[in-house]
Coordinates of C-alpha atoms and ligand atoms in Angstrom, one line a residue:
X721 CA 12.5 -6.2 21.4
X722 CA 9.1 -6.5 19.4
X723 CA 7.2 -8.2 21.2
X724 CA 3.5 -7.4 22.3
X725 CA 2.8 -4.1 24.0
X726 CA -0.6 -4.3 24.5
X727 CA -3.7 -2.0 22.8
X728 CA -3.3 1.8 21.5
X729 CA -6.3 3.4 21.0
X730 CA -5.2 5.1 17.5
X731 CA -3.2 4.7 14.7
X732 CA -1.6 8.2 16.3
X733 CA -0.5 5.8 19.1
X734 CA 1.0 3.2 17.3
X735 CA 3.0 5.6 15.2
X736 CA 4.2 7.2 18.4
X737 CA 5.1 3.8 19.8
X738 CA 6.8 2.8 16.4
X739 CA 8.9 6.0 16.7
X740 CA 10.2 4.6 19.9
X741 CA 10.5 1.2 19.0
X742 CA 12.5 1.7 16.0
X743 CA 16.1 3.0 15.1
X744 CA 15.1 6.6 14.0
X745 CA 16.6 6.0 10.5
X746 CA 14.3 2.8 9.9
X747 CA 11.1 5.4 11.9
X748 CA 12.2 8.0 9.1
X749 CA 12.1 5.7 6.4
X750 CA 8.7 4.5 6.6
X751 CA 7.3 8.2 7.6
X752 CA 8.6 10.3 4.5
X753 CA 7.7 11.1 1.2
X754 CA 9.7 11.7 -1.9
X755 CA 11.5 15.1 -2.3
X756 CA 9.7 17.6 -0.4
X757 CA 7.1 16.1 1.3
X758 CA 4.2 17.8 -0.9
X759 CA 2.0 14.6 -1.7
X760 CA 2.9 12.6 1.5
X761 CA 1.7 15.7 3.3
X762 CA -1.5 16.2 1.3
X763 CA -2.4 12.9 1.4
X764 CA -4.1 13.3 5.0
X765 CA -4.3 17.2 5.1
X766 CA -7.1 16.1 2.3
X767 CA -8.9 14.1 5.0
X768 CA -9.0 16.4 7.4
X769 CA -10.8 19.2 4.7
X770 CA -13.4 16.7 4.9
X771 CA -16.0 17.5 7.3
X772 CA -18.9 14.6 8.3
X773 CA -23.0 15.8 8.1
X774 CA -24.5 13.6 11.3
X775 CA -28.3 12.9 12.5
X776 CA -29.4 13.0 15.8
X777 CA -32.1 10.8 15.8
X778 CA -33.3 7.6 13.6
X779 CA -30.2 6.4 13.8
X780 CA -29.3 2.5 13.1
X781 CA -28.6 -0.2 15.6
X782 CA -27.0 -2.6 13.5
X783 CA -24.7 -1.8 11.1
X784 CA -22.7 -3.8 8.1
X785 CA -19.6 -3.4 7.1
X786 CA -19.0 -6.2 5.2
X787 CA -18.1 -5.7 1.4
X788 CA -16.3 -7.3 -1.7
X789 CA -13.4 -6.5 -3.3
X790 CA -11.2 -8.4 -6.1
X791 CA -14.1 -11.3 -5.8
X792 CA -13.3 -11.6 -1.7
X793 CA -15.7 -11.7 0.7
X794 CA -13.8 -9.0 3.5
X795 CA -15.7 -8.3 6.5
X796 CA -14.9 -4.5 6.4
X797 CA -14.1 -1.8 3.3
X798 CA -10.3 -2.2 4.6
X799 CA -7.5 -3.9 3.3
X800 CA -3.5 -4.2 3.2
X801 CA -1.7 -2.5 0.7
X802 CA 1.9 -4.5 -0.5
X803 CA 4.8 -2.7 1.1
X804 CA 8.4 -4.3 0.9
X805 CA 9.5 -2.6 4.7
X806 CA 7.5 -5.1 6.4
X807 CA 11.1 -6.7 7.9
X808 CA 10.6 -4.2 10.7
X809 CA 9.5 -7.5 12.5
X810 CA 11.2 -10.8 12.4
X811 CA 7.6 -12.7 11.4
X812 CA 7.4 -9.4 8.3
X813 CA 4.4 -10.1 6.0
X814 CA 3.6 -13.3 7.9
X815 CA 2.1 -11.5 10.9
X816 CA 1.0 -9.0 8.7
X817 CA -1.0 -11.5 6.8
X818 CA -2.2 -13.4 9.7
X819 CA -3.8 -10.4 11.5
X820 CA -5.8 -9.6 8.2
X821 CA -7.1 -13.0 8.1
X822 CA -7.9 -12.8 11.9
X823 CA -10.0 -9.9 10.8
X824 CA -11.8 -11.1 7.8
X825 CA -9.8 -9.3 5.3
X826 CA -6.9 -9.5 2.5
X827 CA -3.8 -9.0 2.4
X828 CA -1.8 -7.7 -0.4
X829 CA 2.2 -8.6 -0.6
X830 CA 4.5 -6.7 -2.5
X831 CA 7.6 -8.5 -4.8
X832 CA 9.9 -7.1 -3.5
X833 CA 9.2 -8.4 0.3
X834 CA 11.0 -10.3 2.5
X835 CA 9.0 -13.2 2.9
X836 CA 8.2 -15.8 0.5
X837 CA 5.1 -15.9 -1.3
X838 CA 4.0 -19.4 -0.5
X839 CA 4.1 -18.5 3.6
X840 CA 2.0 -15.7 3.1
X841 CA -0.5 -17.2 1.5
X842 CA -0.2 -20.0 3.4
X843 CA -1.1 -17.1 6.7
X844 CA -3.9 -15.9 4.2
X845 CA -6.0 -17.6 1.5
X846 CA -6.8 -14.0 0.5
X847 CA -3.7 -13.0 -0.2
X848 CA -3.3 -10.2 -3.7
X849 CA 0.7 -10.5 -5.5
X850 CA 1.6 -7.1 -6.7
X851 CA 4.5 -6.9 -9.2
X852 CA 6.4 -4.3 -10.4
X853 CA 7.2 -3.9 -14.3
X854 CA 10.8 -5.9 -13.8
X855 CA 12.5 -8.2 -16.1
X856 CA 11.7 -9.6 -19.6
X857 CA 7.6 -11.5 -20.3
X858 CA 9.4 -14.8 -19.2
X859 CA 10.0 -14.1 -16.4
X860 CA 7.1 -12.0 -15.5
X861 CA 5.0 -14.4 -16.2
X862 CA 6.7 -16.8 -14.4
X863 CA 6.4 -14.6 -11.6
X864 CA 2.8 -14.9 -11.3
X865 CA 2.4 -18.1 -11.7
X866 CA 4.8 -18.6 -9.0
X867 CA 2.1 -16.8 -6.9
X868 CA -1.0 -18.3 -8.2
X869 CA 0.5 -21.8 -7.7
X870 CA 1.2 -20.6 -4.0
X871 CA -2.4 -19.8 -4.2
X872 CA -2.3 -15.7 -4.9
X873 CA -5.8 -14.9 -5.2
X874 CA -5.6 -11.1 -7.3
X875 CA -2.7 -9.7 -9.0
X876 CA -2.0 -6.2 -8.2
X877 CA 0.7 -4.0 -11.0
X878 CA 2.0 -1.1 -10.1
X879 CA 3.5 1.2 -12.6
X880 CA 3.8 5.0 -10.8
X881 CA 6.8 4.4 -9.8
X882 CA 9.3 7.3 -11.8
X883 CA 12.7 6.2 -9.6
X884 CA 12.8 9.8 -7.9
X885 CA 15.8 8.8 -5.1
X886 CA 16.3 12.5 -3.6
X887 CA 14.0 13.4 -0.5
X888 CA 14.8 16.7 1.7
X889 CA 14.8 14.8 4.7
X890 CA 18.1 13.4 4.6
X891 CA 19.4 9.8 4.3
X892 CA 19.8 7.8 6.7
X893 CA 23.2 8.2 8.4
X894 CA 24.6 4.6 7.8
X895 CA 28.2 3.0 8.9
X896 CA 31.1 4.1 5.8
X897 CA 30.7 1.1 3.8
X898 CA 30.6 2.0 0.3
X899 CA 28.3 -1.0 -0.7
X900 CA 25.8 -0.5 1.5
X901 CA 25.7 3.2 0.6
X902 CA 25.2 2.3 -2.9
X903 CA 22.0 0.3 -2.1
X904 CA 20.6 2.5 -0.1
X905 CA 20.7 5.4 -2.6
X906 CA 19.1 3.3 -5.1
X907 CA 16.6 1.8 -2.7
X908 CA 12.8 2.8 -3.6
X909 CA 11.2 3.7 -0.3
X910 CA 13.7 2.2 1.9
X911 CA 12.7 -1.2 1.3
X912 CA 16.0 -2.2 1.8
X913 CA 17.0 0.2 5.0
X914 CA 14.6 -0.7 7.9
X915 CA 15.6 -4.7 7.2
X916 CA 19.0 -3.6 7.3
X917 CA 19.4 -1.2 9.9
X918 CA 17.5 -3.5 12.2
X919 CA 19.0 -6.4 12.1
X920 CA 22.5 -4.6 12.1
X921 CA 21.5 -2.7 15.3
X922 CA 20.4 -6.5 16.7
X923 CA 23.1 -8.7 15.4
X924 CA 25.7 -6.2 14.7
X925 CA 26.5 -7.6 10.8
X926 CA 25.1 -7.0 7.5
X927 CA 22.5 -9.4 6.6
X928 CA 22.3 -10.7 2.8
X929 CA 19.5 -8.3 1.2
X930 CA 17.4 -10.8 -1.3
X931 CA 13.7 -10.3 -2.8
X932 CA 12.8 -14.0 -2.3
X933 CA 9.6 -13.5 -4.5
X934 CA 11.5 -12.3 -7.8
X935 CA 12.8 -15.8 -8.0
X936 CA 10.2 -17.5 -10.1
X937 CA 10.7 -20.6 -8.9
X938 CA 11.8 -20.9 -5.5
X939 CA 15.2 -20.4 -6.1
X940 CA 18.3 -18.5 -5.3
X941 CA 16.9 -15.1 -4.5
X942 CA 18.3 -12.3 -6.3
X943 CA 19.7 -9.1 -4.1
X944 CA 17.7 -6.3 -3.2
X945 CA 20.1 -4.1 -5.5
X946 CA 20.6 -6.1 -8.4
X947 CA 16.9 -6.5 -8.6
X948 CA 16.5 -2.7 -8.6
X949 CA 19.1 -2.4 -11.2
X950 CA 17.4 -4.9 -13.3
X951 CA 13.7 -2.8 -12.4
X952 CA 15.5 0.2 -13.6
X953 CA 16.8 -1.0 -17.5
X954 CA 13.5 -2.6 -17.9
X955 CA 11.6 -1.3 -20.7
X956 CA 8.6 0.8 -19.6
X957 CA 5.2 -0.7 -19.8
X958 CA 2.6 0.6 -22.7
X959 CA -0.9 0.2 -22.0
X960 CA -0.9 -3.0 -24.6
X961 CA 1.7 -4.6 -22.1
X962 CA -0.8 -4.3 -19.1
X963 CA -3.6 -5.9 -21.3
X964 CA -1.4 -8.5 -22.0
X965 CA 0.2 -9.0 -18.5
X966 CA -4.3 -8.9 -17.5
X967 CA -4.8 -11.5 -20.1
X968 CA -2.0 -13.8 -18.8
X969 CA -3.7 -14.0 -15.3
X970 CA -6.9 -14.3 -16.1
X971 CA -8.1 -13.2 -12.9
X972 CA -8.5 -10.7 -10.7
X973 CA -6.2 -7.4 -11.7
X974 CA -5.5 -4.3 -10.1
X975 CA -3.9 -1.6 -11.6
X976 CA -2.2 0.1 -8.7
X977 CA -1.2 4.1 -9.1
X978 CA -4.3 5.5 -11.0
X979 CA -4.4 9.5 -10.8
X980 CA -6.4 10.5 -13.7
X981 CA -9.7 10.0 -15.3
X982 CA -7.8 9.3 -19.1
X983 CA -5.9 6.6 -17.5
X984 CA -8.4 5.2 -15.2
X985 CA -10.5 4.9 -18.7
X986 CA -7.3 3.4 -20.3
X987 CA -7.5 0.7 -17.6
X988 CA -10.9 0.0 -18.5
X989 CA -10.1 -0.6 -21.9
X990 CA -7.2 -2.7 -21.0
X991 CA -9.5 -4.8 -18.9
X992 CA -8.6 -4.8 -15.4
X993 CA -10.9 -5.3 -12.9
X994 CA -9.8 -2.8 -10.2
X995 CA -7.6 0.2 -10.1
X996 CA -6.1 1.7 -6.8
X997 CA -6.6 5.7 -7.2
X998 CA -2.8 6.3 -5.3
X999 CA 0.2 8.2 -5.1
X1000 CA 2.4 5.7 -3.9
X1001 CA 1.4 7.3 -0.4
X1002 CA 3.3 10.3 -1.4
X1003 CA 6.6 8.3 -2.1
X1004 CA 6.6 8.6 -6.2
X1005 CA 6.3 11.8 -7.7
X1006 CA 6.0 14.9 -5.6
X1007 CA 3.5 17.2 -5.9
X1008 CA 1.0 14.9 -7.3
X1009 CA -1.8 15.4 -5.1
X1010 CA -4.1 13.2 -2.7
X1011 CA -5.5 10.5 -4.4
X1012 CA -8.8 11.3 -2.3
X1013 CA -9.3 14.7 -4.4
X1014 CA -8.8 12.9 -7.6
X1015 CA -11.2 10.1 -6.6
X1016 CA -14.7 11.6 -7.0
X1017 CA -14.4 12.6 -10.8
X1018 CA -12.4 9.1 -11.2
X1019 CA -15.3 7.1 -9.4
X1020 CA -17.5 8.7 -11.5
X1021 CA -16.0 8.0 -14.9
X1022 CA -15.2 4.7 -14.5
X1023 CA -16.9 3.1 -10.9
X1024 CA -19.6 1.2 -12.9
X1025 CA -17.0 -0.3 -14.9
X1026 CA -14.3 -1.6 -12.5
X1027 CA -14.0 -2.0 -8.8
X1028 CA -12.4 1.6 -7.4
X1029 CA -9.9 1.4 -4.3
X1030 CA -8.4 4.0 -2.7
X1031 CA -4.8 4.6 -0.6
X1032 CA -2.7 6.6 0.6
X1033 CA -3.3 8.9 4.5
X1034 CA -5.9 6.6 5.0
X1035 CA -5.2 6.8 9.5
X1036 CA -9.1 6.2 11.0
X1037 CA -12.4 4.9 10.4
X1038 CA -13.8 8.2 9.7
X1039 CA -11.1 8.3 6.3
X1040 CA -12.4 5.3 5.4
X1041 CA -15.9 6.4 5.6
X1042 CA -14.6 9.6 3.7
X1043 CA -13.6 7.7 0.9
X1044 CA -16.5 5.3 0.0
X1045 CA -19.0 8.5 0.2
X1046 CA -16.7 9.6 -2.8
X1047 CA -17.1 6.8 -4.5
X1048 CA -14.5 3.7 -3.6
X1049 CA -15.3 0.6 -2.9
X1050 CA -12.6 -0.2 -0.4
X1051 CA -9.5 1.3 0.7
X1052 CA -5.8 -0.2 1.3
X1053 CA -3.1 0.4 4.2
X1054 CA -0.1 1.5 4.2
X1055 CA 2.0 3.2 7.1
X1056 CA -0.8 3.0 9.7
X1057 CA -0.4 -1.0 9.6
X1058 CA 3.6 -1.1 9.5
X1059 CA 3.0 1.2 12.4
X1060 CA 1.1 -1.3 13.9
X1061 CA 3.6 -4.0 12.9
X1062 CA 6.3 -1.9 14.5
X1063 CA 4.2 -1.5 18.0
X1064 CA 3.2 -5.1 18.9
X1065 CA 3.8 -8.0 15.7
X1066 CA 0.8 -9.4 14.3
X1067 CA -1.9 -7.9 17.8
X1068 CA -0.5 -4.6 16.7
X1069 CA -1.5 -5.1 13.1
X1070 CA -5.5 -6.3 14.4
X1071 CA -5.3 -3.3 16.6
X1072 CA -4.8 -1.3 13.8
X1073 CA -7.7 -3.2 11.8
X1074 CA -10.0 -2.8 15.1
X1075 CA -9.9 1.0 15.4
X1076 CA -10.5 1.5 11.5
X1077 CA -13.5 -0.9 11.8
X1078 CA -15.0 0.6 15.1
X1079 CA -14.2 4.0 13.8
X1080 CA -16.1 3.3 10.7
X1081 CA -19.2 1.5 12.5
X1082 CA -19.3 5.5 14.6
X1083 CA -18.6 7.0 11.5
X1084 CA -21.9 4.8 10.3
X1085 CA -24.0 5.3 13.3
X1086 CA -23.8 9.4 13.2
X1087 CA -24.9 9.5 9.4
X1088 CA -27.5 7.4 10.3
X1089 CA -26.9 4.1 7.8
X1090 CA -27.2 0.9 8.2
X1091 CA -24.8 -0.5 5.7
X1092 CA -21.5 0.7 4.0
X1093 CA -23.2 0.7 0.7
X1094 CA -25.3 3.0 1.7
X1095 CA -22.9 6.1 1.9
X1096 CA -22.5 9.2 -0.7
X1097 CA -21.2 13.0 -1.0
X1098 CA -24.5 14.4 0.8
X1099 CA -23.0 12.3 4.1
X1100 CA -19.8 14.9 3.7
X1101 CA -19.1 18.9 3.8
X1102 CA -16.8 18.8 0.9
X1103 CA -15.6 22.7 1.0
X1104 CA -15.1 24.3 -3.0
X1105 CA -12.3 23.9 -4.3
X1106 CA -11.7 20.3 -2.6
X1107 CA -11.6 18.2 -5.9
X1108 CA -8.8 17.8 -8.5
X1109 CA -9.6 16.4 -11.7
X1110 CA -7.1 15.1 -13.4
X1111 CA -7.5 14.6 -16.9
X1112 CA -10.8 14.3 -17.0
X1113 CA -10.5 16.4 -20.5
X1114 CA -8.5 14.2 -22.1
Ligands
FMN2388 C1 7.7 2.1 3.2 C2 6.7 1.9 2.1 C3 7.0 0.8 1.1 C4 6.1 0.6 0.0 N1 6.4 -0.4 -0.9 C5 5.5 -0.6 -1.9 C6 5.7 -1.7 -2.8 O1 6.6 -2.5 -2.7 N2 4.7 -1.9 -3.8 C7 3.7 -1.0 -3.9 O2 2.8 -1.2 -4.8 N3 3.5 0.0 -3.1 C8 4.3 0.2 -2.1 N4 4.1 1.3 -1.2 C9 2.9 2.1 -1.3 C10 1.8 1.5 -0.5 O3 1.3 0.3 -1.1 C11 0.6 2.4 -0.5 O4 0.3 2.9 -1.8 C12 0.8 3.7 0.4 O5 1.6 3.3 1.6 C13 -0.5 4.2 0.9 O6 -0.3 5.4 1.7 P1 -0.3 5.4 3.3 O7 1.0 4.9 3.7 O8 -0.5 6.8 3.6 O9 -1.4 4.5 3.7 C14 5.0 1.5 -0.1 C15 4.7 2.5 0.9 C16 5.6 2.7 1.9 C17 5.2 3.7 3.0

């Protein structure tokens, strides 16, 4: 059923293939926001405010895309942002991780995924570990030294998550089976429902739910929904536990989530050496805007002092180019590469890489550069009232 389908032109195309491809509840699941939709929706309405200022003539013939981000060498200002949906397709974060690596770029996998950290990395020597704040110091640390021994490369936290489980849209309709209807209620983002749903509409059982990579050591995994619970009594963490979590690595950090200048400042401080400026693609807490309005003041405050990603609505080359005039470095996929994953398995997830790198090297010829590095706000028509700076008075 997944198997290659051959080139789409846009990420518009492999979402509309995705749609087909998957049972409508798993589609829905990895489309929607939280609540009402406010965030998820702004997050590319943002984008398209954005108008592009092109020459006509002196334009360049050879133009670079290659950057660095988290001390990796990535041959375009793109890479994958940690989802725990990626079960969509049999090979998951696998493919997923061998298309970046086909491309020249990183992947990033989330804890709570399906496959094992030690195959992932295995796919992709530039593979990032994101954690969420879950379980005692123990056995976060142990955690991450699970990844690093498995040859994690970054460390990516993310803390905006405020366990908002209601969304207008609607659950999706699921067999009467009271334990199942308990996990998916308490299931952030659907992690646990497209896995599910899938391989219930394929086999016709209930497969055993487990987040292999909150084992620290390999073992028995723990299920999906008693690893939530767990995520849920944890204590919150204070900026003094991120330091410490920072110092424990040693490496490259990212603090995943950043929406305001006070915080982004806070991260400084704590030492990170990147911060994602995100909204949990719209999936967190409603109404929080697009991280690419917040980003200009945020990139201003703080881009000399630590590496500033973006994500979230991120769907072409031209975003992409949108975002580094306004000061990130790089930006990270979400949807448009599970889309991908969804279409065609690990080509779909290269296509998906392909048309955000061509549609960044036309993006790059109009405005006349020769080099990624060479974009800023003057290569934009940023109408009034675009920005929104939050905390910047902090
Ligand atoms: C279905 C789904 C699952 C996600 N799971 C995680 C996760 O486990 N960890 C995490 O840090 N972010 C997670 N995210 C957020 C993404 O990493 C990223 O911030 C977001 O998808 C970017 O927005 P975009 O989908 O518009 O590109 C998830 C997003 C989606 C859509």
């Amino acid at each position: 059923m997944m198997g290659t389908t051959g080139w789409f032109e846009t990420v518009a195309e492999a979402q509309r293939r995705a749609a087909k491809r998957l049972p409508k509840s798993v589609y829905s699941a990895l489309v929607a926001g939280s609540e009402r939709g406010i965030s998820v929706d702004d997050n590319t309405a943002a984008f398209a405010e954005l108008g592009f200022a092109p020459h006509v003539a002196g334009l360049c013939a050879k133009r670079d895309t290659s950057t660095t981000v988290m001390g990796q060498s990535i041959s375009l200002p793109v890479f994958i942002s940690p989802t725990g949906v990626q079960a969509v397709h049999p090979d998951g974060e696998v493919a997923v991780a061998r298309a970046a690596a086909a491309r020249g770029t990183a992947m990033s996998l989330s804890s709570f995924a399906s496959k094992p950290v030690e195959d992932v990395a295995a796919a992709n020597p530039q593979t990032f570990f994101q954690m969420y704040w879950t379980g005692s110091r123990d056995e976060l640390v142990a955690r991450m030294e699970r990844a690093r021994a498995a040859g994690a490369v970054g460390l990516i936290v993310t803390t905006d998550w405020s366990f908002s489980h209601g969304r207008d849209w609607g659950s999706p309709s699921i067999p009467e089976r009271m334990d199942l209807r308990a996990m998916i209620r308490f299931a952030p983002e659907g992690i646990a429902r497209p896995r599910w749903l899938f391989d219930f509409a394929r086999a016709a059982k209930v497969p055993d739910l487990t987040a292999p990579n909150l084992s620290s050591d390999g073992g028995p995994a723990p299920t999906f929904f008693g690893a939530y619970g767990e995520w849920m009594q944890t204590p919150l963490p204070t900026w003094e536990d991120i330091a410490w979590l920072r110092e424990q690595w040693g490496g490259p950090f990212m603090l995943k989530g950043v929406m305001r200048v006070d915080d982004a400042k806070r991260a400084v401080d704590a030492g990170v050496s990147a911060i994602s400026v995100s909204n949990h693609g719209g999936n967190n807490l409603d109404g929080t805007p697009a991280p690419i309005r917040a980003l200009p003041a945020i990139a201003d405050a703080v881009g000399g002092d630590v590496e500033v990603v973006l994500d979230g609505g991120v769907r072409r080359g031209g975003d992409v180019v949108k975002a580094l005039a306004l000061g990130a470095r790089a930006v990270m996929l979400g949807r448009a590469y599970l889309w991908g994953l969804a279409a065609g398995g690990q080509a779909g997830v290269e296509n998906v890489l392909d048309i955000m790198r061509s549609g960044i090297d036309s993006a790059l010829l109009g405005l006349g550069h020769s080099s990624i590095h060479d974009l800023g706000p003057a290569d934009l028509l940023i109408p009034n009232g675009f920005g929104r700076d939050l905390g910047i008075d902090a």
